[in-house]
Coordinates of C-alpha atoms in Angstrom, one line a residue:
Chain A
M1 CA 0.3 0.4 0.4
V2 CA 2.6 2.3 1.2
L3 CA 4.7 1.3 -2.4
Y4 CA 1.5 1.8 -4.4
A5 CA 0.4 5.3 -2.1
L6 CA 4.0 6.1 -3.3
K7 CA 4.4 5.7 -7.0
R8 CA 1.3 7.1 -7.6
L9 CA 2.3 10.9 -5.7
L10 CA 5.4 10.1 -7.8
S11 CA 3.4 10.4 -11.0
A12 CA 1.3 13.5 -10.0
I13 CA 4.1 15.4 -9.2
P14 CA 5.5 15.4 -13.2
T15 CA 1.9 15.9 -14.3
L16 CA 1.8 18.7 -11.7
L17 CA 5.2 20.0 -13.6
I18 CA 4.3 19.8 -16.8
I19 CA 1.0 21.7 -16.5
I20 CA 2.4 24.7 -15.3
A21 CA 4.8 24.4 -17.6
V22 CA 2.6 24.4 -20.5
A23 CA 0.9 27.5 -18.8
F24 CA 3.5 29.6 -18.9
F25 CA 5.0 28.9 -21.8
M26 CA 1.9 28.9 -23.5
M27 CA 1.7 32.7 -21.8
R28 CA 4.9 33.4 -22.6
L29 CA 5.2 32.2 -26.0
A30 CA 2.2 34.4 -26.8
P31 CA 2.6 37.3 -30.0
G32 CA 2.3 40.1 -27.9
G33 CA 3.8 41.1 -24.6
P34 CA 1.2 41.2 -21.7
F35 CA 1.6 45.3 -22.1
T36 CA 0.2 45.7 -25.8
S37 CA -3.1 45.9 -25.7
E38 CA -2.2 49.1 -23.4
R39 CA -1.8 52.6 -23.9
N40 CA 1.1 53.7 -25.8
V41 CA 3.5 52.5 -22.6
P42 CA 7.2 55.2 -23.6
P43 CA 9.7 52.5 -24.5
A44 CA 11.4 54.5 -20.0
I45 CA 8.8 52.5 -18.3
E46 CA 8.0 49.7 -20.6
A47 CA 11.5 48.6 -19.7
N48 CA 10.5 49.4 -15.7
L49 CA 8.1 47.1 -16.2
N50 CA 9.7 44.5 -18.5
A51 CA 12.6 44.2 -15.4
K52 CA 9.9 44.2 -12.5
Y53 CA 8.1 41.5 -14.1
N54 CA 11.4 39.8 -14.8
L55 CA 10.5 39.3 -18.9
D56 CA 14.0 40.4 -19.7
D57 CA 15.5 37.3 -18.4
P58 CA 15.9 34.5 -20.6
L59 CA 12.6 31.9 -20.4
P60 CA 14.2 29.2 -18.9
I61 CA 15.3 31.5 -16.3
Q62 CA 11.4 33.0 -16.1
F63 CA 10.4 29.3 -15.3
F64 CA 12.6 28.9 -12.8
K65 CA 11.9 31.7 -11.2
Y66 CA 8.2 31.7 -11.5
L67 CA 7.7 27.0 -10.7
G68 CA 10.4 29.1 -7.5
N69 CA 7.9 31.7 -6.7
V70 CA 4.8 29.2 -7.1
L71 CA 6.1 26.2 -4.8
Q72 CA 5.8 29.9 -2.4
G73 CA 2.9 30.4 -2.9
D74 CA 3.5 33.9 -4.8
F75 CA 1.8 34.2 -8.6
G76 CA 2.7 37.2 -8.8
P77 CA 1.6 39.9 -9.1
S78 CA -2.2 40.8 -10.8
F79 CA -1.2 42.5 -14.1
V80 CA -4.1 44.5 -14.4
N81 CA -4.9 45.4 -10.8
R82 CA -1.9 46.6 -9.8
D83 CA -2.8 46.9 -6.7
F84 CA -3.6 43.7 -5.9
S85 CA -1.2 40.1 -6.0
V86 CA -2.5 37.3 -7.8
T87 CA -2.3 35.2 -4.6
E88 CA -4.5 37.7 -2.8
L89 CA -7.2 38.2 -5.7
V90 CA -7.1 34.1 -5.4
L91 CA -7.6 34.1 -1.1
Q92 CA -10.7 37.1 -1.4
G93 CA -12.5 34.1 -3.7
L94 CA -11.8 31.3 -1.9
P95 CA -14.3 30.8 0.2
V96 CA -17.2 31.6 -1.8
S97 CA -15.8 29.1 -4.7
I98 CA -14.9 26.6 -2.3
T99 CA -18.4 27.2 0.3
V100 CA -20.8 26.5 -3.1
G101 CA -18.3 23.4 -4.4
L102 CA -17.7 22.1 -2.2
S103 CA -22.2 22.3 -0.6
A104 CA -22.9 21.3 -4.8
L105 CA -20.4 18.0 -4.2
M106 CA -22.0 17.1 -1.7
L107 CA -25.6 17.4 -2.7
A108 CA -24.6 16.3 -5.9
I109 CA -22.6 12.5 -4.3
S110 CA -26.3 12.7 -2.1
V111 CA -28.9 12.9 -4.0
G112 CA -27.2 11.3 -7.6
S113 CA -26.1 8.0 -4.9
I114 CA -29.8 8.0 -3.1
L115 CA -31.4 8.8 -7.4
G116 CA -28.8 5.5 -8.5
V117 CA -29.6 2.4 -6.4
L118 CA -33.0 3.8 -6.5
A119 CA -33.8 2.7 -10.2
A120 CA -31.6 0.4 -9.7
L121 CA -33.4 -1.9 -6.9
R122 CA -36.3 -0.8 -9.7
Q123 CA -35.0 -1.7 -12.7
N124 CA -37.1 -1.3 -15.8
K125 CA -39.6 0.1 -14.0
A126 CA -41.8 4.0 -13.9
T127 CA -38.8 5.1 -11.2
D128 CA -36.3 3.2 -13.4
Y129 CA -37.5 5.4 -16.4
T130 CA -38.5 8.7 -14.6
V131 CA -34.5 8.9 -12.9
M132 CA -33.1 7.9 -16.2
T133 CA -34.7 10.2 -18.1
I134 CA -34.0 12.6 -15.9
A135 CA -31.1 12.7 -16.1
M136 CA -30.0 12.1 -19.4
A137 CA -31.6 16.3 -19.2
G138 CA -29.4 17.1 -16.4
I139 CA -26.3 15.3 -18.5
T140 CA -27.7 17.4 -21.9
I141 CA -28.7 20.5 -20.6
P142 CA -25.1 22.4 -19.9
N143 CA -25.7 24.7 -16.3
F144 CA -25.4 28.4 -18.2
V145 CA -28.7 27.1 -19.6
T146 CA -30.5 25.6 -16.0
A147 CA -29.1 28.5 -13.8
P148 CA -30.6 31.6 -16.4
V149 CA -33.9 29.5 -16.0
M150 CA -34.3 28.5 -12.8
T151 CA -33.2 32.4 -11.8
L152 CA -36.6 33.1 -14.3
I153 CA -38.7 30.7 -12.3
F154 CA -37.7 30.9 -9.2
A155 CA -36.5 34.6 -8.5
V156 CA -38.4 36.4 -11.2
W157 CA -41.7 34.8 -11.5
N158 CA -41.5 33.7 -7.9
D159 CA -40.0 36.4 -6.0
W160 CA -39.5 32.9 -3.6
L161 CA -35.5 33.4 -4.3
P162 CA -33.2 36.2 -4.6
T163 CA -31.5 36.5 -8.4
S164 CA -28.0 36.7 -7.3
G165 CA -25.4 38.4 -5.3
W166 CA -23.5 36.7 -2.0
I167 CA -24.4 37.1 1.6
G168 CA -21.4 35.3 3.0
W169 CA -20.1 34.1 6.3
S170 CA -19.3 37.8 7.0
G171 CA -22.7 38.7 5.8
I172 CA -24.5 35.8 8.2
E173 CA -24.4 38.8 11.3
E174 CA -26.1 41.4 9.4
Q175 CA -28.4 39.4 7.1
G176 CA -29.2 36.5 9.1
L177 CA -28.4 32.7 8.4
D178 CA -31.9 32.5 6.5
A179 CA -30.7 35.1 3.8
F180 CA -26.8 33.6 4.2
F181 CA -28.6 29.7 3.4
R182 CA -31.4 31.7 0.4
S183 CA -29.0 33.0 -1.4
L184 CA -26.9 29.4 -1.8
I185 CA -29.9 27.7 -2.9
L186 CA -30.5 28.6 -6.8
P187 CA -26.1 28.7 -7.2
V188 CA -25.8 25.0 -5.3
I189 CA -28.5 23.0 -7.2
T190 CA -27.3 24.8 -9.9
L191 CA -24.1 23.3 -9.9
A192 CA -25.0 20.2 -8.9
L193 CA -27.5 19.2 -11.6
P194 CA -25.1 17.6 -14.2
Q195 CA -23.6 15.8 -11.2
I196 CA -26.6 14.7 -9.9
A197 CA -27.2 13.0 -13.4
I198 CA -24.3 11.8 -13.8
I199 CA -23.5 10.2 -10.9
S200 CA -27.0 8.5 -10.2
R201 CA -26.6 7.3 -13.8
L202 CA -22.9 5.8 -12.7
M203 CA -24.8 4.5 -9.6
R204 CA -27.4 2.6 -10.6
G205 CA -24.8 0.6 -13.3
S206 CA -22.7 -0.3 -10.6
M207 CA -25.3 -1.0 -7.9
I208 CA -27.0 -2.9 -10.9
E209 CA -24.0 -5.0 -10.9
V210 CA -23.4 -5.6 -7.7
L211 CA -27.1 -7.3 -6.7
R212 CA -26.2 -9.2 -9.5
S213 CA -22.9 -10.8 -7.2
N214 CA -22.6 -13.3 -5.7
F215 CA -22.3 -11.9 -1.8
I216 CA -25.3 -10.4 -2.6
R217 CA -27.4 -13.4 -3.1
T218 CA -25.7 -15.3 -0.4
A219 CA -27.1 -12.4 1.9
R220 CA -29.8 -13.2 0.3
A221 CA -30.2 -17.0 1.2
K222 CA -29.5 -16.2 4.9
G223 CA -33.3 -14.1 5.0
L224 CA -31.5 -10.6 5.2
S225 CA -34.2 -7.8 4.9
P226 CA -34.2 -6.0 1.2
I227 CA -32.5 -2.9 3.1
K228 CA -30.2 -4.3 4.9
I229 CA -28.6 -6.0 1.9
V230 CA -28.6 -3.0 0.3
T231 CA -27.2 -0.5 3.1
R232 CA -24.6 -3.4 4.6
H233 CA -23.5 -4.8 1.8
A234 CA -24.5 -3.4 -1.9
L235 CA -23.3 -0.1 -1.1
R236 CA -20.3 -0.6 -0.3
A237 CA -19.0 -2.7 -3.1
A238 CA -21.7 0.1 -5.5
S239 CA -19.5 2.9 -4.0
L240 CA -16.2 2.2 -5.0
P241 CA -17.0 4.1 -8.9
L242 CA -18.3 6.9 -7.3
I243 CA -15.0 7.1 -5.8
S244 CA -13.2 6.8 -8.5
Y245 CA -15.1 9.9 -10.5
L246 CA -14.4 12.1 -7.8
G247 CA -11.6 14.0 -9.9
P248 CA -13.7 14.2 -12.7
A249 CA -16.4 15.3 -10.8
T250 CA -14.3 18.2 -9.1
A251 CA -12.9 19.2 -12.7
A252 CA -16.6 19.4 -13.8
L253 CA -17.6 21.7 -10.5
L254 CA -14.3 24.0 -10.9
S255 CA -15.9 24.2 -15.4
G256 CA -19.2 24.6 -13.9
S257 CA -18.4 27.1 -11.2
L258 CA -17.3 29.5 -13.6
V259 CA -20.8 30.4 -15.0
I260 CA -22.4 29.5 -12.1
E261 CA -19.9 33.0 -10.2
K262 CA -20.8 34.9 -13.3
I263 CA -24.8 33.8 -13.6
F264 CA -24.9 34.7 -9.8
T265 CA -22.1 37.3 -9.7
L266 CA -21.0 35.1 -6.9
P267 CA -16.9 37.0 -5.9
G268 CA -15.2 33.6 -6.0
I269 CA -11.9 32.8 -8.4
G270 CA -13.8 31.3 -11.5
Q271 CA -15.0 34.9 -11.3
Y272 CA -11.6 36.7 -10.9
F273 CA -11.0 34.1 -13.6
V274 CA -12.7 35.1 -16.5
T275 CA -11.9 38.7 -16.0
G276 CA -8.9 37.6 -15.6
A277 CA -9.1 36.0 -19.2
L278 CA -10.8 38.7 -20.7
N279 CA -8.7 41.4 -19.5
R280 CA -5.4 39.1 -21.1
D281 CA -4.1 39.3 -17.2
Y282 CA -1.4 36.7 -17.9
T283 CA -0.9 36.0 -14.6
L284 CA -4.1 36.0 -12.6
V285 CA -5.1 33.5 -15.7
M286 CA -2.1 31.2 -14.8
G287 CA -2.0 31.5 -10.8
V288 CA -5.6 29.5 -11.1
V289 CA -5.6 27.4 -14.6
I290 CA -2.5 25.9 -11.9
I291 CA -4.5 25.8 -8.7
Y292 CA -7.3 24.4 -10.6
A293 CA -5.4 21.8 -11.9
T294 CA -2.9 21.1 -8.7
L295 CA -6.1 20.5 -7.3
I296 CA -7.3 17.9 -9.6
V297 CA -4.8 16.9 -10.0
V298 CA -4.2 16.2 -6.1
L299 CA -8.3 14.8 -5.7
N300 CA -7.3 12.2 -8.2
L301 CA -4.8 11.3 -6.6
L302 CA -6.8 11.0 -3.2
A303 CA -9.5 9.2 -5.2
D304 CA -7.1 6.8 -6.5
L305 CA -5.5 6.1 -2.6
V306 CA -8.9 5.7 -1.5
L307 CA -9.7 3.1 -4.0
A308 CA -6.2 1.3 -3.6
A309 CA -7.0 0.8 0.3
L310 CA -10.9 0.6 -0.6
D311 CA -10.4 -2.5 -3.0
P312 CA -7.0 -4.9 -2.9
K313 CA -6.8 -5.8 -6.5
V314 CA -5.9 -2.6 -7.2
R315 CA -2.9 -2.3 -5.4
L316 CA -1.9 -5.1 -7.4
T317 CA -1.6 -4.1 -10.5
Chain B
M1 CA -15.1 -25.9 -57.2
N2 CA -15.4 -29.2 -59.9
R3 CA -17.1 -30.3 -57.1
I4 CA -20.1 -27.3 -57.2
S5 CA -20.5 -26.9 -60.4
R6 CA -21.5 -31.0 -60.6
H7 CA -24.1 -30.0 -58.1
A8 CA -25.6 -27.6 -59.7
D9 CA -25.8 -29.7 -63.0
Q10 CA -27.3 -31.9 -61.3
H11 CA -30.0 -29.9 -59.5
P12 CA -30.4 -26.4 -62.3
N13 CA -32.1 -24.6 -59.7
V14 CA -29.5 -24.4 -56.9
Q15 CA -28.0 -20.8 -58.9
S16 CA -30.9 -18.8 -59.0
M17 CA -30.9 -20.1 -55.4
Q18 CA -27.6 -19.0 -54.6
A19 CA -28.2 -15.9 -56.4
A20 CA -31.9 -15.2 -54.7
Q21 CA -29.8 -15.6 -50.9
A22 CA -27.2 -13.2 -51.8
V23 CA -29.7 -10.6 -53.3
K24 CA -31.5 -11.1 -49.4
G25 CA -28.5 -11.6 -47.4
R26 CA -28.1 -9.0 -45.3
S27 CA -24.9 -7.2 -44.9
L28 CA -23.7 -5.5 -41.6
W29 CA -24.5 -2.3 -42.9
D30 CA -28.1 -2.6 -44.0
D31 CA -28.5 -5.0 -40.5
A32 CA -27.6 -1.7 -38.6
R33 CA -29.6 0.6 -40.7
A34 CA -32.2 -1.3 -40.1
R35 CA -31.9 -1.5 -36.4
L36 CA -31.4 2.8 -36.6
F37 CA -34.4 2.8 -38.0
A38 CA -36.6 0.9 -35.8
N39 CA -35.3 3.3 -33.1
K40 CA -38.5 5.7 -32.8
A41 CA -36.3 7.9 -30.6
A42 CA -33.3 7.9 -33.2
V43 CA -35.5 8.4 -35.9
A44 CA -37.6 11.0 -34.6
S45 CA -34.1 12.7 -33.2
M46 CA -33.1 12.5 -37.1
I47 CA -36.3 14.3 -38.9
I48 CA -35.7 17.2 -36.1
L49 CA -32.3 17.5 -36.8
F50 CA -32.7 18.1 -40.6
V51 CA -34.9 20.1 -39.7
I52 CA -33.0 22.3 -37.4
V53 CA -30.1 22.0 -39.8
M54 CA -32.3 22.9 -42.4
A55 CA -33.6 25.9 -40.7
A56 CA -30.7 27.2 -39.8
I57 CA -28.9 26.8 -43.8
V58 CA -32.6 28.4 -45.4
W59 CA -33.6 30.4 -43.1
P60 CA -31.2 33.1 -42.8
A61 CA -31.2 33.5 -46.4
I62 CA -34.6 33.9 -46.5
S63 CA -36.0 36.4 -43.8
P64 CA -36.6 39.3 -44.1
V65 CA -34.7 40.5 -41.3
K66 CA -30.8 39.9 -40.4
Y67 CA -30.0 38.6 -37.3
N68 CA -28.6 41.7 -36.8
D69 CA -31.0 44.1 -37.9
I70 CA -32.4 45.7 -35.5
N71 CA -35.9 47.4 -34.7
Y72 CA -36.1 50.4 -32.3
S73 CA -39.3 50.5 -32.2
A74 CA -40.0 46.5 -31.1
Y75 CA -37.8 46.3 -27.6
S76 CA -38.8 42.7 -26.8
V77 CA -41.5 42.4 -28.4
P78 CA -43.2 39.2 -26.7
P79 CA -43.3 36.0 -29.5
S80 CA -46.1 37.6 -32.2
S81 CA -46.9 36.5 -35.9
E82 CA -44.5 39.3 -36.8
Y83 CA -41.7 38.4 -34.8
W84 CA -42.2 34.1 -34.3
M85 CA -39.9 33.9 -31.3
G86 CA -40.4 37.4 -29.7
T87 CA -36.8 39.9 -29.8
D88 CA -34.7 40.8 -27.6
T89 CA -34.4 43.6 -25.4
N90 CA -31.9 45.3 -28.4
G91 CA -34.9 44.6 -30.8
R92 CA -33.9 42.1 -32.5
D93 CA -34.9 39.0 -34.3
I94 CA -34.9 35.6 -31.8
L95 CA -35.9 34.0 -34.4
V96 CA -33.3 34.6 -37.1
R97 CA -30.9 35.1 -34.7
T98 CA -31.1 31.2 -33.0
M99 CA -30.5 30.1 -36.6
M100 CA -27.2 32.5 -36.9
G101 CA -26.4 30.5 -34.0
A102 CA -27.2 28.2 -35.2
R103 CA -25.3 27.5 -37.7
V104 CA -21.9 28.7 -36.4
S105 CA -22.2 26.5 -33.1
L106 CA -23.3 23.4 -35.3
A107 CA -20.4 24.4 -37.9
V108 CA -17.5 24.8 -34.8
G109 CA -19.8 21.5 -32.9
L110 CA -18.8 19.9 -36.7
I111 CA -15.4 21.0 -37.8
A112 CA -14.0 21.1 -33.9
T113 CA -15.5 16.2 -34.6
M114 CA -13.4 15.9 -37.4
V115 CA -10.3 18.2 -35.9
S116 CA -10.7 15.4 -33.4
L117 CA -11.8 12.7 -34.9
V118 CA -8.3 13.4 -37.1
I119 CA -6.5 13.3 -34.3
G120 CA -8.0 11.0 -32.2
V121 CA -7.9 7.8 -34.9
L122 CA -4.1 8.7 -36.1
W123 CA -2.8 8.3 -32.4
G124 CA -5.3 5.8 -31.0
A125 CA -4.3 3.3 -34.6
T126 CA -0.6 4.0 -34.5
A127 CA -0.6 3.4 -30.0
G128 CA -2.4 0.6 -31.0
F129 CA -1.5 -1.3 -34.1
F130 CA 2.5 -0.9 -32.3
G131 CA 1.7 -1.8 -29.7
G132 CA 5.1 -2.0 -27.2
T133 CA 6.5 1.2 -26.2
I134 CA 5.4 2.8 -28.3
D135 CA 1.9 2.1 -27.6
N136 CA 3.6 2.9 -23.7
V137 CA 3.9 6.1 -24.8
M138 CA 2.1 7.6 -26.1
M139 CA -1.7 6.3 -24.3
R140 CA 0.1 7.4 -20.8
I141 CA 0.6 10.9 -22.5
V142 CA -3.3 10.6 -23.1
D143 CA -3.8 9.3 -19.4
I144 CA -2.2 13.3 -18.3
L145 CA -4.5 14.9 -20.7
Y146 CA -6.7 13.3 -19.7
S147 CA -6.7 14.7 -16.1
L148 CA -6.2 18.4 -17.3
P149 CA -8.2 20.6 -16.8
F150 CA -8.5 21.6 -20.7
I151 CA -10.6 23.6 -20.6
F152 CA -8.9 26.3 -19.1
F153 CA -6.3 25.2 -21.3
V154 CA -8.8 26.2 -24.3
I155 CA -8.8 29.5 -21.9
I156 CA -5.5 30.0 -22.2
L157 CA -5.2 29.7 -26.3
T158 CA -8.4 32.7 -26.2
V159 CA -6.2 35.2 -23.8
I160 CA -3.5 34.4 -26.3
F161 CA -4.5 34.7 -30.2
G162 CA -7.4 36.4 -28.9
T163 CA -10.8 35.0 -29.4
S164 CA -11.6 34.2 -33.7
L165 CA -13.7 30.9 -34.9
W166 CA -10.4 28.8 -35.8
I167 CA -8.7 29.1 -32.6
M168 CA -12.5 27.4 -31.3
F169 CA -12.5 24.9 -34.0
I170 CA -8.8 23.5 -33.2
A171 CA -8.5 24.2 -28.9
I172 CA -11.8 22.3 -29.0
G173 CA -11.2 19.6 -31.7
A174 CA -7.4 19.1 -29.2
I175 CA -10.0 18.4 -26.5
E176 CA -12.1 16.5 -28.0
W177 CA -10.1 13.8 -29.7
L178 CA -9.0 11.6 -25.9
T179 CA -11.9 9.6 -25.6
M180 CA -12.4 9.0 -29.7
A181 CA -7.8 7.6 -29.2
R182 CA -9.0 5.2 -26.6
I183 CA -11.6 3.8 -28.4
V184 CA -9.8 3.6 -31.6
R185 CA -6.7 2.2 -30.4
G186 CA -8.8 -0.6 -28.2
Q187 CA -10.1 -1.6 -31.4
T188 CA -7.5 -1.3 -33.4
L189 CA -5.6 -3.9 -30.6
S190 CA -8.6 -6.5 -30.4
L191 CA -8.4 -6.0 -35.2
K192 CA -4.8 -7.0 -35.3
E193 CA -5.2 -10.3 -34.0
K194 CA -7.1 -10.7 -36.1
E195 CA -7.0 -13.8 -39.1
F196 CA -7.4 -10.9 -41.5
V197 CA -4.6 -8.9 -40.5
E198 CA -2.1 -11.9 -39.7
A199 CA -3.1 -12.9 -43.3
A200 CA -1.4 -9.7 -44.9
R201 CA 1.0 -9.2 -43.0
A202 CA 2.0 -13.0 -44.2
I203 CA 2.0 -11.6 -47.6
G204 CA 3.8 -8.9 -47.0
V205 CA 2.1 -6.0 -46.8
T206 CA 3.4 -2.9 -45.1
P207 CA 2.3 -1.7 -41.5
M208 CA 0.6 1.6 -42.9
T209 CA -1.0 0.1 -45.5
I210 CA -2.7 -3.0 -42.9
V211 CA -3.2 -0.2 -40.5
R212 CA -5.3 2.3 -43.8
R213 CA -6.8 -0.5 -46.1
H214 CA -7.8 -3.3 -42.8
I215 CA -7.4 -1.1 -39.7
V216 CA -9.0 1.5 -40.0
P217 CA -12.6 0.4 -42.1
N218 CA -13.4 -2.2 -39.4
L219 CA -12.6 1.3 -36.9
I220 CA -15.5 2.5 -38.8
G221 CA -18.7 1.5 -36.7
P222 CA -17.1 2.7 -32.7
V223 CA -15.7 6.0 -34.5
V224 CA -19.5 6.3 -36.0
I225 CA -21.4 6.4 -32.5
Y226 CA -18.7 8.4 -31.3
V227 CA -18.7 10.9 -33.6
T228 CA -22.2 11.4 -33.1
L229 CA -22.0 11.4 -29.3
T230 CA -18.9 14.7 -29.7
I231 CA -20.5 16.4 -31.6
P232 CA -22.9 17.7 -28.7
Y233 CA -19.6 17.9 -26.5
A234 CA -18.1 20.9 -29.0
I235 CA -21.4 22.2 -29.0
L236 CA -21.5 22.7 -25.5
A237 CA -17.2 23.5 -25.2
E238 CA -18.2 26.6 -28.2
S239 CA -21.2 27.8 -26.6
F240 CA -19.3 27.3 -22.4
L241 CA -16.4 29.7 -23.9
S242 CA -19.3 31.9 -25.9
F243 CA -21.9 32.1 -22.9
L244 CA -18.6 33.4 -20.5
G245 CA -17.5 35.4 -24.1
L246 CA -14.4 34.1 -24.9
G247 CA -16.0 32.5 -27.9
V248 CA -17.6 34.2 -31.0
Q249 CA -17.9 37.5 -29.9
E250 CA -20.7 40.0 -31.2
P251 CA -22.0 40.6 -34.1
L252 CA -21.1 37.3 -34.8
T253 CA -23.8 35.2 -32.6
S254 CA -24.4 31.2 -31.5
W255 CA -26.3 29.5 -29.5
G256 CA -23.6 30.6 -25.8
V257 CA -23.9 34.4 -27.2
L258 CA -27.2 34.6 -28.0
I259 CA -27.9 32.1 -24.1
A260 CA -26.2 34.7 -22.5
D261 CA -28.0 37.1 -24.1
G262 CA -31.6 36.5 -23.5
A263 CA -30.1 35.5 -19.2
N264 CA -28.6 39.5 -18.7
G265 CA -32.1 41.0 -20.1
V266 CA -34.0 37.8 -18.9
E267 CA -36.4 39.8 -16.7
A268 CA -37.3 41.7 -19.9
A269 CA -37.1 39.1 -22.2
P270 CA -37.3 35.5 -21.2
W271 CA -37.7 34.3 -24.9
A272 CA -34.7 36.0 -25.9
L273 CA -33.6 33.0 -23.5
L274 CA -35.8 30.5 -23.6
F275 CA -35.8 29.5 -27.8
P276 CA -32.3 29.6 -27.9
A277 CA -31.6 28.1 -25.1
G278 CA -34.9 25.4 -25.8
V279 CA -33.4 25.1 -29.7
M280 CA -29.8 23.8 -28.3
A281 CA -30.9 21.4 -25.4
L282 CA -33.1 20.0 -28.6
T283 CA -30.3 19.6 -30.6
L284 CA -28.2 18.2 -28.2
F285 CA -30.5 15.7 -27.4
C286 CA -31.5 14.6 -30.8
F287 CA -27.1 13.5 -31.4
N288 CA -27.2 11.4 -27.7
F289 CA -30.4 9.4 -28.7
I290 CA -29.3 9.5 -32.5
G291 CA -25.9 8.3 -30.7
D292 CA -27.6 6.2 -28.5
G293 CA -29.0 4.6 -31.7
L294 CA -26.6 3.9 -33.5
R295 CA -25.1 2.4 -30.5
D296 CA -27.8 0.4 -31.0
A297 CA -27.6 -0.3 -33.8
L298 CA -23.9 -1.0 -34.6
D299 CA -22.8 -2.9 -31.4
P300 CA -22.3 -6.5 -32.7
K301 CA -22.1 -7.7 -28.9
D302 CA -26.2 -6.9 -28.8
R303 CA -26.8 -9.1 -31.7

């Protein structure tokens, strides 16, 4: 197990390095410097700017300087928001994105697995078809459609929920816990919807397979109640594919958060990333990509380790 | 041979019977087509998709108003006999804009899918056919790329090169080829052990010719299925970028741009959101149903 963990860890590091290198060289080899979109800067000032941002060094030196800084958590100054460093901007956005993202992930896992198990237990019956049809819709319709449509229904036509805005942890005292949760409902649900759909499909498939296996037949034969069979025996085995989906789910939630944070004007990392991309804020975009990639690689790694701990077969291959 | 002809001599009917059987005999493709057309969801999807595609081609050309015409006396008009899908908050006709958006979104979807098809088939077939170290290295690259949040790299590309349709074709195609490469590799691995490939190798056919003449034609089934399922993803990727403002730019339009516009003006003109979103969702559903239908029709395991 330790050996396997080490092996996986060692393969995760080059992946991360490749990501950082690709992001870095893509940015630096871009036609036109980062300052070309600005007003005509006098040559002297441009030289100063270049010196400040290390743009005068040869590329490999720039890369290693950047890498060293990134390892210390310093993503450099933002190119557009001159008063802020990228790290500061990211730290501002992080609590928002984590709150929304984690809630959506938990919602997706819980609701998705319940729906999937229900569909598997009632295979080829009305429940199954209903769940699978909804799942198909959830997978096909992207959240930049569901989010505005749900805002239209629940916030514009009916005044049940706020259309947008962020109360945040610091706003709880001022505006109350109630307002805090209400402001979260629409973003979290719309972010979770596609994942609920995918997880319920995944869960249904693996549950059907597990229910056919021998140890379930044994459990049934010794007279366990159907509920106990599912909760005590089948669920554990059936959730294994769910764990390996954790990495892709994170990636999907991150790209979904770009849309959700834009629609509901949440001041998360996704917002900074998109405005950074629109303003060609090179360092900011790069910093966020590296953070996203790290998050995904780490979660993939964690999922693999958990899977290996639960399922000895994985370790041996 | 001799025996057969003697046999045929004795029974004059045999030859004509054989001919009749040859006519009746069903090829894999006839079989698949029959099953595809028996699938109601797939047939309905094909019809709907055909209507949408035709409307996208024809309507922007024959419509009395153009997609960027502004009617200053018709802001946010609900659907009516004059504007079937209403107008947006800028007084532009939603119907013709949706169809124009369909042109762009479908074109991006198709071309990006073709890009992914070329890369994926070449990559997968080469890896699968040569095997060994080449296969290991090539598929390891695919594994690493798989774990990357590729849409973010597309965003980096748009930051670097600015937003243009060409970047979208290439960038989206470049992110969608990974699964294609995996599918093709798996198929190639099993195909190359088949007897007809061994026979070709035995008579001295070069590896590249074997790939071209024997492997690739046999890959068509799974590739066709996966292409149909990739198109909606490519359309989604385009709309995602355009929605964020990083894709197709005004005055040109696409479904993503229209949905972003509609979402912005949703309180004044909900139809400007609902119609483009509805047409896009319908199109995506159609592609998925056709893909599922093709899978059922072409998958030999089901027979």
